[in-house]
Coordinates of C-alpha atoms in Angstrom, one line a residue:
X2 CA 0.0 0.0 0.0
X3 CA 2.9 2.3 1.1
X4 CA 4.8 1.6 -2.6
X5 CA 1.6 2.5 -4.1
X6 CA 1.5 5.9 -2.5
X7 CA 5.1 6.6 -3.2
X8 CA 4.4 5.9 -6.9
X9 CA 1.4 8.3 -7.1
X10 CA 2.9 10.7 -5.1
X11 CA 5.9 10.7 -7.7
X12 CA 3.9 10.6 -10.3
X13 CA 1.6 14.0 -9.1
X14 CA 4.9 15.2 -8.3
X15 CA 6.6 14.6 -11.8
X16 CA 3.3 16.1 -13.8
X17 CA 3.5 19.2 -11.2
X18 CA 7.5 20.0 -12.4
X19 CA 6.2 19.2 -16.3
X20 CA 3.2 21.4 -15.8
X21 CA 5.4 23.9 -14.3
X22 CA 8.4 23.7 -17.4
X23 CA 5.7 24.1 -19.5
X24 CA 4.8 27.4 -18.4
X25 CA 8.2 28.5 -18.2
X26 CA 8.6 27.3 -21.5
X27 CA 5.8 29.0 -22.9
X28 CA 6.5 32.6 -21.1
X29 CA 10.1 32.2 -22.3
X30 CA 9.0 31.8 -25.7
X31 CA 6.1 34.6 -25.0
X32 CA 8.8 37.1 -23.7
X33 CA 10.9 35.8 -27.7
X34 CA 7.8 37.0 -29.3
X35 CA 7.5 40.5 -27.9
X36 CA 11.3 40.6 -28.4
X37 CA 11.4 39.8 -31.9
X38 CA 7.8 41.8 -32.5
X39 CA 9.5 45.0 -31.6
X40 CA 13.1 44.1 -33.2
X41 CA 10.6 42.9 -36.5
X42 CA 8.7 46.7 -36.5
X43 CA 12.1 48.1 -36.1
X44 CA 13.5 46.5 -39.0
X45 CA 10.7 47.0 -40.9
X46 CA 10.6 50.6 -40.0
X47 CA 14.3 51.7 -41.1
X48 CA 14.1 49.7 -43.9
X49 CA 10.4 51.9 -44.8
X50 CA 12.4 55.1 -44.7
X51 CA 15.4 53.4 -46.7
X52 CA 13.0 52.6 -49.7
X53 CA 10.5 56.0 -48.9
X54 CA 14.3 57.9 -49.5
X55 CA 15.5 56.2 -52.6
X56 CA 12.6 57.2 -54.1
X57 CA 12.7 60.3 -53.8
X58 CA 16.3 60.4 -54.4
X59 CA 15.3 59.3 -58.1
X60 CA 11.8 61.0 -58.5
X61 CA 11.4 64.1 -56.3
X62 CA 13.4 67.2 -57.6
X63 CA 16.7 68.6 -56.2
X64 CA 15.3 71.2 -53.9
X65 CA 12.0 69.6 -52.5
X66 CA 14.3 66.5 -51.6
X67 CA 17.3 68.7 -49.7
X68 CA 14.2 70.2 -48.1
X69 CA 13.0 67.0 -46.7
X70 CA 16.4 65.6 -45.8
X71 CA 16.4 69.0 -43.3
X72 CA 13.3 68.8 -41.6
X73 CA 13.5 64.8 -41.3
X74 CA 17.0 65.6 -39.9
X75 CA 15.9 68.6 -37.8
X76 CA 12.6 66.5 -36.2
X77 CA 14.6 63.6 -35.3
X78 CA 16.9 65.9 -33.4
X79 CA 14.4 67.3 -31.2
X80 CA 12.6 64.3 -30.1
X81 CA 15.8 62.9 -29.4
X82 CA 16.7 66.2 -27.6
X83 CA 13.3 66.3 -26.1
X84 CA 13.9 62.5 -24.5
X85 CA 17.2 63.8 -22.9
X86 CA 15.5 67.0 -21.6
X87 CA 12.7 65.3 -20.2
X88 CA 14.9 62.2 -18.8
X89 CA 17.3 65.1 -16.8
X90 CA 13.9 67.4 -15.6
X91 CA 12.1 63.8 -14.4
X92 CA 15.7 63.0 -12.0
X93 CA 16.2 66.7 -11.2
X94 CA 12.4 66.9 -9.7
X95 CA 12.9 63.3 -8.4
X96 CA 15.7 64.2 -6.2
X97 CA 13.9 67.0 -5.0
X98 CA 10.9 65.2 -3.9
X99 CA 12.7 62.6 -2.4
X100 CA 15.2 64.9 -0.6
X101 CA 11.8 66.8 0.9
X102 CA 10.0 63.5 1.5
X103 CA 13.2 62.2 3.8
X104 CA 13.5 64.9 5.5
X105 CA 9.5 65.8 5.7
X106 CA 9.2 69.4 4.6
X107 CA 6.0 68.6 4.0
X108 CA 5.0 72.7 3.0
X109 CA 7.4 72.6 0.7
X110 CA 6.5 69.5 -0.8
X111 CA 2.8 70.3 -1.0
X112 CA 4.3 73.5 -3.0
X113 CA 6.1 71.0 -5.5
X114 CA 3.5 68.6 -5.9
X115 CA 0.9 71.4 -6.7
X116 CA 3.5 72.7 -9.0
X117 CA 3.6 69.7 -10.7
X118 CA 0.4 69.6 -10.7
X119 CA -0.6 72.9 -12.5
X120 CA 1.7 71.5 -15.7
X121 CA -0.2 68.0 -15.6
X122 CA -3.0 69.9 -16.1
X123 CA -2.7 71.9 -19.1
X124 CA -2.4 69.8 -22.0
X125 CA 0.3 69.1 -23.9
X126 CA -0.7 70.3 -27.4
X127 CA -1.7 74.1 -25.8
X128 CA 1.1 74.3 -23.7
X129 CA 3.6 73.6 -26.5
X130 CA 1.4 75.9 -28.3
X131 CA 2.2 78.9 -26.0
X132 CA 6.0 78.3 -25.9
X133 CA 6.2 78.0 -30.1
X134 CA 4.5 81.3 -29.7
X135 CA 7.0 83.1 -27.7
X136 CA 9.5 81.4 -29.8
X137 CA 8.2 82.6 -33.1
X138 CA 8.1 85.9 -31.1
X139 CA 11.9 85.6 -30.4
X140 CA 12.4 84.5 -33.6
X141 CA 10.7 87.6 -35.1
X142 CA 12.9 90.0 -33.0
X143 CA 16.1 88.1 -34.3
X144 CA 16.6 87.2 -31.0
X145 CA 17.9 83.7 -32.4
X146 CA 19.6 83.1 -35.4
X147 CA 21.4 79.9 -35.2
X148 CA 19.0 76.8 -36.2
X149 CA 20.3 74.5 -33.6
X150 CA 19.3 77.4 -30.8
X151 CA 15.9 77.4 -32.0
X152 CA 15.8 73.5 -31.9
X153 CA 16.8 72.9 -28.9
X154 CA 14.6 75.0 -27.7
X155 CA 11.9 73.5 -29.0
X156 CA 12.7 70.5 -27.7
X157 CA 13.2 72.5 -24.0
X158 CA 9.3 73.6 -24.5
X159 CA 7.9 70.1 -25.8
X160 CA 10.4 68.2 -22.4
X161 CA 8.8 70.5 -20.0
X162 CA 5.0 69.0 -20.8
X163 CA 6.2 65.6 -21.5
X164 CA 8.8 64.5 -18.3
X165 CA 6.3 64.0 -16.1
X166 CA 5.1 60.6 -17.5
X167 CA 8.8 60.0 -17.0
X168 CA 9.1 60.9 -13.4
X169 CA 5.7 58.9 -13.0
X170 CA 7.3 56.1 -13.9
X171 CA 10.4 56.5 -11.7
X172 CA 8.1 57.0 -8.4
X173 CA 6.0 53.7 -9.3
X174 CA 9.7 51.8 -9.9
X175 CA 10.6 53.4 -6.5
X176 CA 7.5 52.7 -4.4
X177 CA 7.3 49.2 -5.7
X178 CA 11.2 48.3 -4.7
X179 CA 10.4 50.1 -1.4
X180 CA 7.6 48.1 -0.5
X181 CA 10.1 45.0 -0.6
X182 CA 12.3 43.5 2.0
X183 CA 16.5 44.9 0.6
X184 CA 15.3 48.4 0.5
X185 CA 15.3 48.2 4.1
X186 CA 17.8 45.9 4.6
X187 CA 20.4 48.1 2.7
X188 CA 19.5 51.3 4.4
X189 CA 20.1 49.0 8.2
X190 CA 23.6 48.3 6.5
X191 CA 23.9 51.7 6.3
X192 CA 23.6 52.4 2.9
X193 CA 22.0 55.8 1.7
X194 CA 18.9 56.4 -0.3
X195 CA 20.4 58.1 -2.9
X196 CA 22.5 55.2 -3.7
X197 CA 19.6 52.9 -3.5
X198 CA 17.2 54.9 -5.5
X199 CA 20.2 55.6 -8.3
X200 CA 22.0 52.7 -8.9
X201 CA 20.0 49.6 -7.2
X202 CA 16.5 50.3 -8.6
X203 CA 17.3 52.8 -11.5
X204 CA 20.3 51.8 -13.1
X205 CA 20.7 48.1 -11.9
X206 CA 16.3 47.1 -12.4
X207 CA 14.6 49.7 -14.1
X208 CA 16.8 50.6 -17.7
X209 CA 14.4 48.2 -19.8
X210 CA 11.1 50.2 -18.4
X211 CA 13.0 53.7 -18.4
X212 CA 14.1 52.2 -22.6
X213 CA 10.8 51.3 -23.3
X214 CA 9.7 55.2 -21.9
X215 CA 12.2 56.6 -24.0
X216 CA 10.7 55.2 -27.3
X217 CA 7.2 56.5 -26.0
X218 CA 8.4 60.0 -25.6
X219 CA 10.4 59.8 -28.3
X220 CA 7.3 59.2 -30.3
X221 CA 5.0 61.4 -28.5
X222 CA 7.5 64.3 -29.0
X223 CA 7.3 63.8 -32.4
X224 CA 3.5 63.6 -32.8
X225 CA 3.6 67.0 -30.8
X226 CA 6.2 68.4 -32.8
X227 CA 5.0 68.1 -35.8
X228 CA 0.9 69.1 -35.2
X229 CA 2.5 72.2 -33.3
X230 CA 4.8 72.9 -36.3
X231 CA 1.9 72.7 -38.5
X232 CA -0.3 74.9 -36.4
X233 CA 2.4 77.9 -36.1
X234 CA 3.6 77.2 -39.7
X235 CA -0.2 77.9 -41.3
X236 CA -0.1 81.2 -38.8
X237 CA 3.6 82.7 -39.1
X238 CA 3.5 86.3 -39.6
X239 CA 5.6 87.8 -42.6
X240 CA 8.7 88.3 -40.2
X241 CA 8.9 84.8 -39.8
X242 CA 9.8 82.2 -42.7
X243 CA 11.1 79.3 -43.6
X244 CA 14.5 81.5 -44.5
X245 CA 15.0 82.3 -40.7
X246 CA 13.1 79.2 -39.2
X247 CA 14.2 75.8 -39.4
X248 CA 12.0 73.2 -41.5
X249 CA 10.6 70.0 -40.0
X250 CA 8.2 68.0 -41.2
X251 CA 5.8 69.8 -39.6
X252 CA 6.2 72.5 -40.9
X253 CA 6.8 71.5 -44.7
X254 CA 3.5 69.9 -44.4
X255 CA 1.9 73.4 -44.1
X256 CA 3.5 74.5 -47.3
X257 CA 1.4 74.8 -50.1
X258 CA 2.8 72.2 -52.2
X259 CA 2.6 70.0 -49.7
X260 CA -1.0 71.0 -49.2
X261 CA -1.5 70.6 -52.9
X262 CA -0.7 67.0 -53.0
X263 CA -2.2 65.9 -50.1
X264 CA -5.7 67.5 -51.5
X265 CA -4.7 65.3 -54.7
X266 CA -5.4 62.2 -52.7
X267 CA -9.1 62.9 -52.2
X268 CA -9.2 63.7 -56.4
X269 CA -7.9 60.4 -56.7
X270 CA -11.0 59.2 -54.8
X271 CA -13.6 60.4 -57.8
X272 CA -10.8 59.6 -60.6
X273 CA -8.6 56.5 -59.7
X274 CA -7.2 56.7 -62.8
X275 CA -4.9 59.7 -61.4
X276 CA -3.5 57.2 -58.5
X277 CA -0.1 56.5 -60.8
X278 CA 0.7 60.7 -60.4
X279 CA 0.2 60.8 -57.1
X280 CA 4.2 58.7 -56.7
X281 CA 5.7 61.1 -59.0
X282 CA 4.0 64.7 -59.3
X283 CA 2.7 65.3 -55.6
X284 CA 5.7 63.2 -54.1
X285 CA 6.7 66.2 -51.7
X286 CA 3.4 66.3 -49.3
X287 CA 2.7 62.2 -49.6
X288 CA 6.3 61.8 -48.5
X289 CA 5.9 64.4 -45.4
X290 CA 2.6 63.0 -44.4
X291 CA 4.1 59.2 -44.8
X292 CA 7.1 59.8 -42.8
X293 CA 4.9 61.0 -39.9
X294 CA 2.5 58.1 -40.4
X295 CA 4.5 55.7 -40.6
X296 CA 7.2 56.6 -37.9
X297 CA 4.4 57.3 -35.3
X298 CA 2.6 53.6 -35.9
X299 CA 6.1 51.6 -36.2
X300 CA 7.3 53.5 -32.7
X301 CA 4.0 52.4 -31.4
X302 CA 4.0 48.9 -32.1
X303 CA 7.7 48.9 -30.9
X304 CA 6.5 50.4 -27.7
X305 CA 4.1 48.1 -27.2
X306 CA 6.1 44.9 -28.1
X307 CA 8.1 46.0 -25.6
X308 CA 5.9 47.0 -22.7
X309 CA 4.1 43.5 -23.4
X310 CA 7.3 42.0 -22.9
X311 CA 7.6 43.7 -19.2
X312 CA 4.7 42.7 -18.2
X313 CA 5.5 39.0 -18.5

């Protein structure tokens, strides 16, 4: 009777540990598939604007094609700019709330968070918005001349209503390794908070959410960008041109070529006999609005990939 217990028992015992592979097994290849999802969009996305270019190169003429190379060029600068502005503001307001938390200046805290507060509640596209207009206005005055100056400061006016999803996400990575058993064991041992929150939880467990974050903004900031960039471009006044203000894609969609062919799309919808001139004679504005398109849903389904992927 006993050696017919042991045998079942072994038996449960051996379907619980195959029951149990096989879920590792299937997360493992799970966590493969979000992997290669987002490495598969990224592929497909370079290799999108590797074709959308040599295209043009052969079809779109000189000047419209050195005019997209720019604001390509300039709009990828500024979202990448805008990730590095908004990654420093997110640590920088961090370490401030965390220095007054430890120390329990809770006035001066209550002053922060409201702060905080007031910018979480204006939304994005108005307050970018306002600081393009005072930029134009600067602009105007020949206050700024050199086109990286004016970028970058583009990108300082997009960071400022885009780190706090940023520093959201650092709190929640903070909070959830506080609630744990080492965060208080390392401060017993005498180790400082600073060192924890820097190096243990952000740099040592939290680089593949604050990656995945950069993409997001990344995208977002050039979603914003450009319908910002489109908005002031339609209502620049005569001091302000595209001979003393950079192009971006945003802006050469506003442009009335780029306007032209873009309205040629809905003409193709009554004659589709026209389709075959849309690739060649309104190449400019299909290009601009393609780029923006395409990047934004590629960036997407990267982000996603990944943030699937963390969840696991």
């Amino acid at each position: 009777m006993n050696s017919i217990l042991k045998i079942i028992k072994s038996g449960l015992d051996l379907i619980r540990r195959a029951f149990i592979g096989l879920l590792r097994l299937m997360e493992r290849i799970t966590l493969r598939a979000h992997t290669r999802q987002a490495e598969s969009w990224l592929v497909f996305w370079l290799a999108g604007l590797s074709f959308l270019w040599l295209w043009d190169f052969f079809f779109l003429n000189q000047p419209a094609f050195q005019a997209l190379n720019q604001a390509f060029v300039h709009t990828v600068f500024v979202a990448f700019a805008v990730v590095v502005f908004a990654f420093f503001q997110a640590w920088v307001w961090l370490m401030i709330v965390h220095f007054l938390e430890e120390n329990e200046h809770k006035r001066v805290l209550a002053g922060v968070h409201f702060l905080l507060n007031v910018v979480r509640s204006v939304p994005q596209i108005v307050g970018i918005l306002f600081g393009y207009i005072v930029l134009t206005l600067w602009v105007a005055k020949g206050a700024l001349s050199h086109d990286v100056e004016i970028l970058l400061l583009m990108a300082l006016f997009i960071s400022i209503f885009v780190f706090l999803e940023v520093l959201d996400l650092l709190r929640e990575r903070i909070k959830y390794f506080q609630k744990l058993d080492f965060y208080n064991a390392m401060r017993v041992c005498g180790v400082s908070s600073w060192r924890i929150i820097n190096y243990d939880i952000i740099y040592k467990n939290s680089l593949a959410h604050l990656m995945n974050k950069a993409i997001g903004v990344f995208a977002a900031s050039i979603f914003l960008q450009c319908s910002v960039d489109f908005i002031i471009s339609v209502g620049l006044s005569t001091q302000v041109n595209a001979l003393n203000f950079p192009v971006t894609l945003g802006s050469l969609l506003a442009t009335i070529d780029s306007k032209q062919d873009i309205l040629a799309i809905s003409y193709t919808l009554t004659h589709p006999g026209y389709l075959p001139n849309l690739f060649f004679r309104h190449l400019l504005g299909i290009s601009v609005a393609f780029m923006i398109i395409f990047s934004l849903l590629s960036l997407f389904k990267i982000t996603n990939a990944l943030a699937e992927r963390l969840e696991r």
